[in-house]
PDB file of C-alpha atoms in Angstrom:
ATOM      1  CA  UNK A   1       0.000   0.000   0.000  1.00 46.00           C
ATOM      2  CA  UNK A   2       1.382   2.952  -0.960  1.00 52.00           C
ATOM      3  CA  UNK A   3       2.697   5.990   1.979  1.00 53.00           C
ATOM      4  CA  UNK A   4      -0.525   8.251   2.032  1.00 48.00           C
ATOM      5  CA  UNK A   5       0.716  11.247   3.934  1.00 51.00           C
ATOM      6  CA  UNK A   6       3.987  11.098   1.831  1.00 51.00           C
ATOM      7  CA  UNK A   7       1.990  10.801  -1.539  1.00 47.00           C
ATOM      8  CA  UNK A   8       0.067  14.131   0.302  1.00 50.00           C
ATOM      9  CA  UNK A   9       2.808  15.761   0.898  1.00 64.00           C
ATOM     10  CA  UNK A  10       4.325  15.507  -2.773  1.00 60.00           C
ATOM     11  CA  UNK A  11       1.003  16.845  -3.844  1.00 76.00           C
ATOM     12  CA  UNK A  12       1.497  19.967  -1.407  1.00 83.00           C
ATOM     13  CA  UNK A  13       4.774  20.396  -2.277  1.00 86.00           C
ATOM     14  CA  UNK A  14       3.816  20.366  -6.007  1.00 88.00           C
ATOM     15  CA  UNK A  15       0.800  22.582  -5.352  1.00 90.00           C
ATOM     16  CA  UNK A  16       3.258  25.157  -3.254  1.00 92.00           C
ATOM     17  CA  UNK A  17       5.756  25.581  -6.376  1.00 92.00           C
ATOM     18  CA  UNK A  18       2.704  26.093  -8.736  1.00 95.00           C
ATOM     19  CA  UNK A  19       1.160  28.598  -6.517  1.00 95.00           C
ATOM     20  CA  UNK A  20       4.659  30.446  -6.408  1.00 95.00           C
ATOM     21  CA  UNK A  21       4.858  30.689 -10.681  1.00 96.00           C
ATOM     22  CA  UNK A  22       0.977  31.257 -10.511  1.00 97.00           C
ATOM     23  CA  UNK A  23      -2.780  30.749  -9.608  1.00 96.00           C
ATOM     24  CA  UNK A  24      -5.481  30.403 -12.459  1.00 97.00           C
ATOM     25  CA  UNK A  25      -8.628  30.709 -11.113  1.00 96.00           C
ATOM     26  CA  UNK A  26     -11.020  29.670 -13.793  1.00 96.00           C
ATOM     27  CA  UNK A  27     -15.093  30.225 -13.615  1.00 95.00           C
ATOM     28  CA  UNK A  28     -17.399  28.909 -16.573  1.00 94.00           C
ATOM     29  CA  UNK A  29     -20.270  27.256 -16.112  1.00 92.00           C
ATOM     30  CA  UNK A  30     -19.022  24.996 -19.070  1.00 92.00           C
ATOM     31  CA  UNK A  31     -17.207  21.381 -17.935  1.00 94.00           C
ATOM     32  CA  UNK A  32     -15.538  21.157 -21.134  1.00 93.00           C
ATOM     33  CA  UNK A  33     -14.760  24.601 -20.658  1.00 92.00           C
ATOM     34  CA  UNK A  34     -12.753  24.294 -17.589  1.00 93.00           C
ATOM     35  CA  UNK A  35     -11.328  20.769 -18.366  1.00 95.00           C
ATOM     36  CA  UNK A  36      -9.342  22.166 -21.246  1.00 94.00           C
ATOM     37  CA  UNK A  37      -8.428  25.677 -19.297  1.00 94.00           C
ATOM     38  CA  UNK A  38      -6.955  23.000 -16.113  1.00 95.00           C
ATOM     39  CA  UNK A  39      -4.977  21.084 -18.714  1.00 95.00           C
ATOM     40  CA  UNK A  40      -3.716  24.032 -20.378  1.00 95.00           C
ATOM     41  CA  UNK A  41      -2.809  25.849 -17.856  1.00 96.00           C
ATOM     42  CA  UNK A  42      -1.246  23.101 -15.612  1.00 95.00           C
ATOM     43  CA  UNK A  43       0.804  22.755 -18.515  1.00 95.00           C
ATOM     44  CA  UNK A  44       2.206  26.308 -18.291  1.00 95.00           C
ATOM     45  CA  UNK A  45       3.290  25.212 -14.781  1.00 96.00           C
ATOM     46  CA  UNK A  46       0.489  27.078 -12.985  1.00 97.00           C
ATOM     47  CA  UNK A  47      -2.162  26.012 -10.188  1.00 96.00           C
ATOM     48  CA  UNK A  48      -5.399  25.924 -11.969  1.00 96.00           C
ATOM     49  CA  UNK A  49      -8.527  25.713 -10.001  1.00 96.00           C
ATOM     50  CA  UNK A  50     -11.771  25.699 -11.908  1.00 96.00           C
ATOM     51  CA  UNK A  51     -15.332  26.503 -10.621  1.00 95.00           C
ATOM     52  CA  UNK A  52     -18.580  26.335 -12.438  1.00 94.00           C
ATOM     53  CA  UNK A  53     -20.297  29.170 -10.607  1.00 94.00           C
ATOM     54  CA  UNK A  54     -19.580  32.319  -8.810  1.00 94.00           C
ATOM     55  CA  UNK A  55     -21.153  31.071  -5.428  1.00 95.00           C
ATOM     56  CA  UNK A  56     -18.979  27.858  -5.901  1.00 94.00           C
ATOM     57  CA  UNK A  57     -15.642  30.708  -6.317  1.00 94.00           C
ATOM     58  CA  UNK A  58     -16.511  32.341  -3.299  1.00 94.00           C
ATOM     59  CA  UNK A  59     -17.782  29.573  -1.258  1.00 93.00           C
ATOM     60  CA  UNK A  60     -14.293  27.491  -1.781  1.00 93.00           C
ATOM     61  CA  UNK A  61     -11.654  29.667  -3.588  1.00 90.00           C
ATOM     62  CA  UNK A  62      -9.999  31.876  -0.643  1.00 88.00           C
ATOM     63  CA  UNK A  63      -9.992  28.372   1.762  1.00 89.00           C
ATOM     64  CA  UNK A  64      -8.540  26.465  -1.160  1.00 86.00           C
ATOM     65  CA  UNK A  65      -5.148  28.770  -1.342  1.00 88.00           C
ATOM     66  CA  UNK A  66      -5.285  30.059   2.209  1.00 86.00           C
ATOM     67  CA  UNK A  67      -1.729  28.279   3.081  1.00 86.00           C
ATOM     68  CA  UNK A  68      -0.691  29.118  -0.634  1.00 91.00           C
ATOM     69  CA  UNK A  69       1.417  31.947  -1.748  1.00 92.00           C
ATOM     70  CA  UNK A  70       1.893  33.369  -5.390  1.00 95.00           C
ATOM     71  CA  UNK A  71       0.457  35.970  -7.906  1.00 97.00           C
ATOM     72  CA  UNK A  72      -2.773  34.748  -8.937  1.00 96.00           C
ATOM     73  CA  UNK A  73      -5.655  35.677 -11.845  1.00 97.00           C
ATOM     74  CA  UNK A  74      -9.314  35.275 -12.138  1.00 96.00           C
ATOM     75  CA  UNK A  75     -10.447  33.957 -15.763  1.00 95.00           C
ATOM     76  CA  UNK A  76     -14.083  34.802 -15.749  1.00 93.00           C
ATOM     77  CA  UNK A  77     -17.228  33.856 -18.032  1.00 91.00           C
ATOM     78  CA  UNK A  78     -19.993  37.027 -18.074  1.00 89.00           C
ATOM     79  CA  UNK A  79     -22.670  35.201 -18.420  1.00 86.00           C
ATOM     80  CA  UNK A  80     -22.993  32.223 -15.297  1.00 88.00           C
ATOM     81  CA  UNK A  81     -25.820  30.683 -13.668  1.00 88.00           C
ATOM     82  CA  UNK A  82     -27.304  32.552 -10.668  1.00 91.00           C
ATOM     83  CA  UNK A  83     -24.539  35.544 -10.075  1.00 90.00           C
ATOM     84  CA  UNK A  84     -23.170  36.613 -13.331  1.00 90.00           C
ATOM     85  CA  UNK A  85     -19.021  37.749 -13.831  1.00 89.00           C
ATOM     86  CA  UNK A  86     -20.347  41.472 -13.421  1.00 88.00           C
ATOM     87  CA  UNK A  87     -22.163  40.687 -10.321  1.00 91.00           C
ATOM     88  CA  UNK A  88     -19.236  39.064  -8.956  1.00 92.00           C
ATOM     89  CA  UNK A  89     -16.663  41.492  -9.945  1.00 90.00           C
ATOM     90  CA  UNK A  90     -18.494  44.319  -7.860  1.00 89.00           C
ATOM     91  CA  UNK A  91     -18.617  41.212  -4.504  1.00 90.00           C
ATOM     92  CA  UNK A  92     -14.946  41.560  -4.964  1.00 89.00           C
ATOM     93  CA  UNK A  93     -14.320  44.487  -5.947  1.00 89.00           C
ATOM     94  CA  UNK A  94     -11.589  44.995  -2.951  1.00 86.00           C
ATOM     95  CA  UNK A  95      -9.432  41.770  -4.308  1.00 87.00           C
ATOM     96  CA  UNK A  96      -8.701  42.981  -8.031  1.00 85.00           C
ATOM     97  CA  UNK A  97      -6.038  44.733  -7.081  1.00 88.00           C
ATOM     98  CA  UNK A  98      -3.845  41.625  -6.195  1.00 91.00           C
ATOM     99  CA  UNK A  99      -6.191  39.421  -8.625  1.00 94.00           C
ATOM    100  CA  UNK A 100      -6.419  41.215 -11.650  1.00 95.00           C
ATOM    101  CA  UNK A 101     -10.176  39.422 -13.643  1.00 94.00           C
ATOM    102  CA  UNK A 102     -10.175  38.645 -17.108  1.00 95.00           C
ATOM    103  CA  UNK A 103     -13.532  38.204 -18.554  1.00 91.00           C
ATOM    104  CA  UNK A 104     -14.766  36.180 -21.474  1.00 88.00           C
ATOM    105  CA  UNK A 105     -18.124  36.102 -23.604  1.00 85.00           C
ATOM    106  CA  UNK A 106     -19.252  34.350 -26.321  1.00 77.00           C
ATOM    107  CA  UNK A 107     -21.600  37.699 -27.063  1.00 69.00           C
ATOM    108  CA  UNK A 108     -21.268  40.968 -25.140  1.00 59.00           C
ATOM    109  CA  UNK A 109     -22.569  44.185 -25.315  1.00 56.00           C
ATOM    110  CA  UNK A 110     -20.204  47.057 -25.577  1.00 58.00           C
ATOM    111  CA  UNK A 111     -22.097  48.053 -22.059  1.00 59.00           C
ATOM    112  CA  UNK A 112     -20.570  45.104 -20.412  1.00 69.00           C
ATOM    113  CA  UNK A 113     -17.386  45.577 -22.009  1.00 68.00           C
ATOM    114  CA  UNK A 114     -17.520  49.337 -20.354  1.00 66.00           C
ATOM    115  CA  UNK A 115     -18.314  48.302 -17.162  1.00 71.00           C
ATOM    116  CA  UNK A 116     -15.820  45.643 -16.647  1.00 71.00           C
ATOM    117  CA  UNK A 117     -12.918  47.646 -17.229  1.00 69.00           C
ATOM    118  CA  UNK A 118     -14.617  50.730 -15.338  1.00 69.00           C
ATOM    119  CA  UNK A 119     -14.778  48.642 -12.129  1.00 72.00           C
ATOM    120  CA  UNK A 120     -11.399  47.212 -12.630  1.00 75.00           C
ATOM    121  CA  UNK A 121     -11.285  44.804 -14.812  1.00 81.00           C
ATOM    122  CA  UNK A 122      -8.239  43.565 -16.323  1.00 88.00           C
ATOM    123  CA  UNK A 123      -9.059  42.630 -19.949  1.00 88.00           C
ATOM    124  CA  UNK A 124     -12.098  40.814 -21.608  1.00 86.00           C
ATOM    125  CA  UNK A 125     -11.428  38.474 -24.264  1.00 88.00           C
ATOM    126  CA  UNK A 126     -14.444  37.222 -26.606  1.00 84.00           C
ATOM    127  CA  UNK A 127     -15.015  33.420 -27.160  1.00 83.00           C
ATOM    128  CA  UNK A 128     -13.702  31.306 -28.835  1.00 86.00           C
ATOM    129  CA  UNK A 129     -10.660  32.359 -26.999  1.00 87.00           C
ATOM    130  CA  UNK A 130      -7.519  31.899 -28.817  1.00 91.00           C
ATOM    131  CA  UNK A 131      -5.234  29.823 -26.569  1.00 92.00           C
ATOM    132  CA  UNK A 132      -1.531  32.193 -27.134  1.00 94.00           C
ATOM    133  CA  UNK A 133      -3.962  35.022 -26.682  1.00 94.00           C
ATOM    134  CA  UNK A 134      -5.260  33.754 -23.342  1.00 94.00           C
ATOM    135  CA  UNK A 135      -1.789  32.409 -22.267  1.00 95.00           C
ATOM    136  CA  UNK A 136      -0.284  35.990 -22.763  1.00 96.00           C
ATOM    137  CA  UNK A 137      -3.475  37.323 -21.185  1.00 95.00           C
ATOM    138  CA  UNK A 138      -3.085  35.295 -18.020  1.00 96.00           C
ATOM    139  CA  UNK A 139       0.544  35.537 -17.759  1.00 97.00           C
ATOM    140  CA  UNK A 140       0.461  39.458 -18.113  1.00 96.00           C
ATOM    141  CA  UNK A 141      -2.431  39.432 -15.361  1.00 96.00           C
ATOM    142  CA  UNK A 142      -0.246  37.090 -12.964  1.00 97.00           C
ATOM    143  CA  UNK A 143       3.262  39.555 -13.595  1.00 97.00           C
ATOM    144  CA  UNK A 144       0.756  42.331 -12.428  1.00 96.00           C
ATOM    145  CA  UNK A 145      -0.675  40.762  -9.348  1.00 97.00           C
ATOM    146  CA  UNK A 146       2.733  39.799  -8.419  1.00 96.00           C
ATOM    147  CA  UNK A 147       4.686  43.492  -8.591  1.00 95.00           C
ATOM    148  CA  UNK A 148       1.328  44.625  -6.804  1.00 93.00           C
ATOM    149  CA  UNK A 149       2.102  42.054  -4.426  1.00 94.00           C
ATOM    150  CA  UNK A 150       5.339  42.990  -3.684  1.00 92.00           C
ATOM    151  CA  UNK A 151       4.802  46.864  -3.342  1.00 89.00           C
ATOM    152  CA  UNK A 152       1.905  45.513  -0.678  1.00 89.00           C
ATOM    153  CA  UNK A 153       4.609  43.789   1.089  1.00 90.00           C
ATOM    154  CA  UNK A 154       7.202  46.295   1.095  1.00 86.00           C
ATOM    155  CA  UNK A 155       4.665  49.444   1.933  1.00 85.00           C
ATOM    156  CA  UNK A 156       3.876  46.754   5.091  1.00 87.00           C
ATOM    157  CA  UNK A 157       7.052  46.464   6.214  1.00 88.00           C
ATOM    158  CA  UNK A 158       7.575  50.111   6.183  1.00 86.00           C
ATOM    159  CA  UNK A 159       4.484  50.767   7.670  1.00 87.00           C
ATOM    160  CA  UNK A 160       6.110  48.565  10.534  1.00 89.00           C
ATOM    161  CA  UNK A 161       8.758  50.648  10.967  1.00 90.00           C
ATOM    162  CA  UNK A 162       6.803  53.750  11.299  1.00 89.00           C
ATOM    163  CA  UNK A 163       4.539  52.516  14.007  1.00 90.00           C
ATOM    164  CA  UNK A 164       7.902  51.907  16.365  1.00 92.00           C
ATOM    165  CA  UNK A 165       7.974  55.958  16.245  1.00 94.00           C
ATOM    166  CA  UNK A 166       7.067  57.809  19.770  1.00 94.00           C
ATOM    167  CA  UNK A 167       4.229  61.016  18.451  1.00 94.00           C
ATOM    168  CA  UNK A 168       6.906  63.543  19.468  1.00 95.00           C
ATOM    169  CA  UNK A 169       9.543  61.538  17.028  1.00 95.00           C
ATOM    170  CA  UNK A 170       6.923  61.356  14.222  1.00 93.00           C
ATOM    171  CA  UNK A 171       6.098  64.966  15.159  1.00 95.00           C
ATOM    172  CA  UNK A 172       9.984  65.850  14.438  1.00 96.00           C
ATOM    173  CA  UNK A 173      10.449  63.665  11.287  1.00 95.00           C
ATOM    174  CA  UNK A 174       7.251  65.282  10.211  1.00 94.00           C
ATOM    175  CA  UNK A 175       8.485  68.842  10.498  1.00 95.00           C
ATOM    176  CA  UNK A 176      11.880  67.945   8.924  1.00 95.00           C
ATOM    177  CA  UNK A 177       9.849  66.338   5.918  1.00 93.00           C
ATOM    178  CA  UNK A 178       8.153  69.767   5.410  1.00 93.00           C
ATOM    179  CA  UNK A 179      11.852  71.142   4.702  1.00 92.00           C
ATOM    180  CA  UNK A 180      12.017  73.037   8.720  1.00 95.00           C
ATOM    181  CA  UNK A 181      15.521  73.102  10.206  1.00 95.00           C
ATOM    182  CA  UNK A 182      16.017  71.820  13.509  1.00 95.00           C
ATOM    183  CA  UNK A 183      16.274  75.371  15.559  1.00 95.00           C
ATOM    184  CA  UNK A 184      13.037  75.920  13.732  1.00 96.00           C
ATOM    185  CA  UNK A 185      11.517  72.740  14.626  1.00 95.00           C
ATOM    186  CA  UNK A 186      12.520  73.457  18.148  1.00 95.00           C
ATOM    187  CA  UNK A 187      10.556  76.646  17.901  1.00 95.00           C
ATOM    188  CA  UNK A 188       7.700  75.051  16.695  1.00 95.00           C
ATOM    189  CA  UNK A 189       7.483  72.172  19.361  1.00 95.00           C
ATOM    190  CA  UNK A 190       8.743  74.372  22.341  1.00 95.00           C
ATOM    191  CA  UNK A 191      11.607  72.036  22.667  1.00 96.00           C
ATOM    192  CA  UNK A 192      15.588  72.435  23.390  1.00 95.00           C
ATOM    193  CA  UNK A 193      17.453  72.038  20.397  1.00 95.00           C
ATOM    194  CA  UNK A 194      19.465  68.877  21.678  1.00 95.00           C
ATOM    195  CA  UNK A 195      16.467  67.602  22.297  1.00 96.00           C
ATOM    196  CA  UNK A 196      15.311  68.238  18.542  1.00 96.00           C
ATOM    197  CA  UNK A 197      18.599  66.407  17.243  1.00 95.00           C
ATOM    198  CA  UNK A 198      17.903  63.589  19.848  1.00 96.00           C
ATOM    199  CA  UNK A 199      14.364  62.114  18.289  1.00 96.00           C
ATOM    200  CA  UNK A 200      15.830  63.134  15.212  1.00 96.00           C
ATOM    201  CA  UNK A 201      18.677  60.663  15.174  1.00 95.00           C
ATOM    202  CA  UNK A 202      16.434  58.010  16.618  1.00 95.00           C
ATOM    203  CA  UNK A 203      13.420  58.104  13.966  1.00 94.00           C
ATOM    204  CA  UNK A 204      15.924  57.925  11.350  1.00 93.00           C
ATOM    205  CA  UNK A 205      17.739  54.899  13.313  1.00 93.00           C
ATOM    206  CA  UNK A 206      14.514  53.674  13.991  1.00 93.00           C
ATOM    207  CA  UNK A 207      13.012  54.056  10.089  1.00 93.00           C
ATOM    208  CA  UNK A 208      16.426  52.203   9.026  1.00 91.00           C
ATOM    209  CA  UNK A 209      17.502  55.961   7.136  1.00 91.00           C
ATOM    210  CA  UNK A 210      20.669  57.856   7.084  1.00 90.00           C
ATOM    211  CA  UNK A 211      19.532  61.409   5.229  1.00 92.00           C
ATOM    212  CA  UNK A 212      16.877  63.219   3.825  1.00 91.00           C
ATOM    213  CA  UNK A 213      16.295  61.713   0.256  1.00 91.00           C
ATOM    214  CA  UNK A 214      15.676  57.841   1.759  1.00 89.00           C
ATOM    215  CA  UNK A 215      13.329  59.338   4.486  1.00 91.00           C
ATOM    216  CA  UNK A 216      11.592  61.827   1.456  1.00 90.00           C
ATOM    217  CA  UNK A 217      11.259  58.126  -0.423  1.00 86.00           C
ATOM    218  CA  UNK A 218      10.264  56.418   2.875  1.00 87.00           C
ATOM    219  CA  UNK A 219       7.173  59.042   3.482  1.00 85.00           C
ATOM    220  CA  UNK A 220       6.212  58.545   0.142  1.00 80.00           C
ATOM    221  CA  UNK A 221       5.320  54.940   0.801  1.00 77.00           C
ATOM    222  CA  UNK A 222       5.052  54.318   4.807  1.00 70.00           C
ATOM    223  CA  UNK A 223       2.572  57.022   5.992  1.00 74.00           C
ATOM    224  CA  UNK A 224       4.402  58.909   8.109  1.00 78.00           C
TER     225      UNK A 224
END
């Protein structure tokens, strides 16, 4: 008999380094449909998981790739039993921007067309799909949701950094930001000078800076 849990575990393992080139979600009502998107795009090397409705996508999707990391894509029919792509585009509405949704339709209006890519949509591609169309499609989408991934994680960690500030630090660092010198900043806060350089030299310790350009570039991006 073969070694369940190690036969489970190769299947994680396999799932893991899919998830990390890519996650196809695919929803079309259509079996044949989403047979021949799996074996296409587990061929590309990706994690393909295929639903046939949009309450099936949002009843299982997020639990099915909860312990999974990668860039990941929504390939989306319009037109789907019970909530259509539309519908379902607006119920997550907040994901898109780390799971860019490319539609397909076999006949759209041009009003559909508008309103997926007014609400975010990524692109909408008109049936029969052609398969190097769809493969560019999806791979553009996942390069997307993975750079957007990234800049979430960096802004993140630099939003961790900030929070380690004291107020009258971030009040300092503030103040130099808006181009005041440190006797004026001292003014300002009704605070000795020394003191001034002090919290100074400690939020820029602190934010991992040593002058004004990197803490300019830090502010930008961590909220200061």
């Amino acid at each position: 008999m073969p070694n369940i849990r190690k036969l489970r575990t190769i299947s994680q393992e396999e799932d893991v380094a899919r998830a990390a080139k890519g996650i196809v979600f695919v929803l079309d009502d259509d079996a044949g449909i989403r047979s021949a998107y799996h074996r296409w795009f587990t061929l590309e090397g990706y994690l393909c998981l295929p639903y046939e409705s949009a309450e099936a996508f949002l009843l299982r999707a997020e639990q099915a790739v909860e312990a999974l990391a990668g860039p990941r894509c929504l390939l989306c029919d319009v037109a789907l039993p019970g909530m259509s792509g539309l519908a379902l585009q607006t119920e997550i509405a907040d994901r898109q921007h780390i799971m860019p949704i490319i539609f397909m339709s076999g006949i759209s209006s041009e009003v559909e067309v508008v309103q997926a890519y007014k609400t975010g949509g990524h692109a909408f591609l008109l049936k029969p799909v052609d398969i190097d169309e769809l493969l560019d499609t999806v791979a553009a989408a996942l390069t997307l949701s993975g750079s957007r991934q990234q800049e979430q994680t960096e802004v993140a960690a630099l939003k961790s950094l900030v929070v380690q500030l004291t107020d009258r630090e971030r009040a300092v660092i503030r103040l130099v930001l808006e181009g005041l010198t440190n006797p004026q900043i001292g003014e300002r806060l009704h605070i000795a000078l020394r003191t001034v350089k002090v919290h100074r030299q400690h939020a820029m310790e602190k934010l991992g800076v040593s002058n004004l350009v990197e803490l300019t570039r830090l502010a930008e991006r961590g909220d200061i």
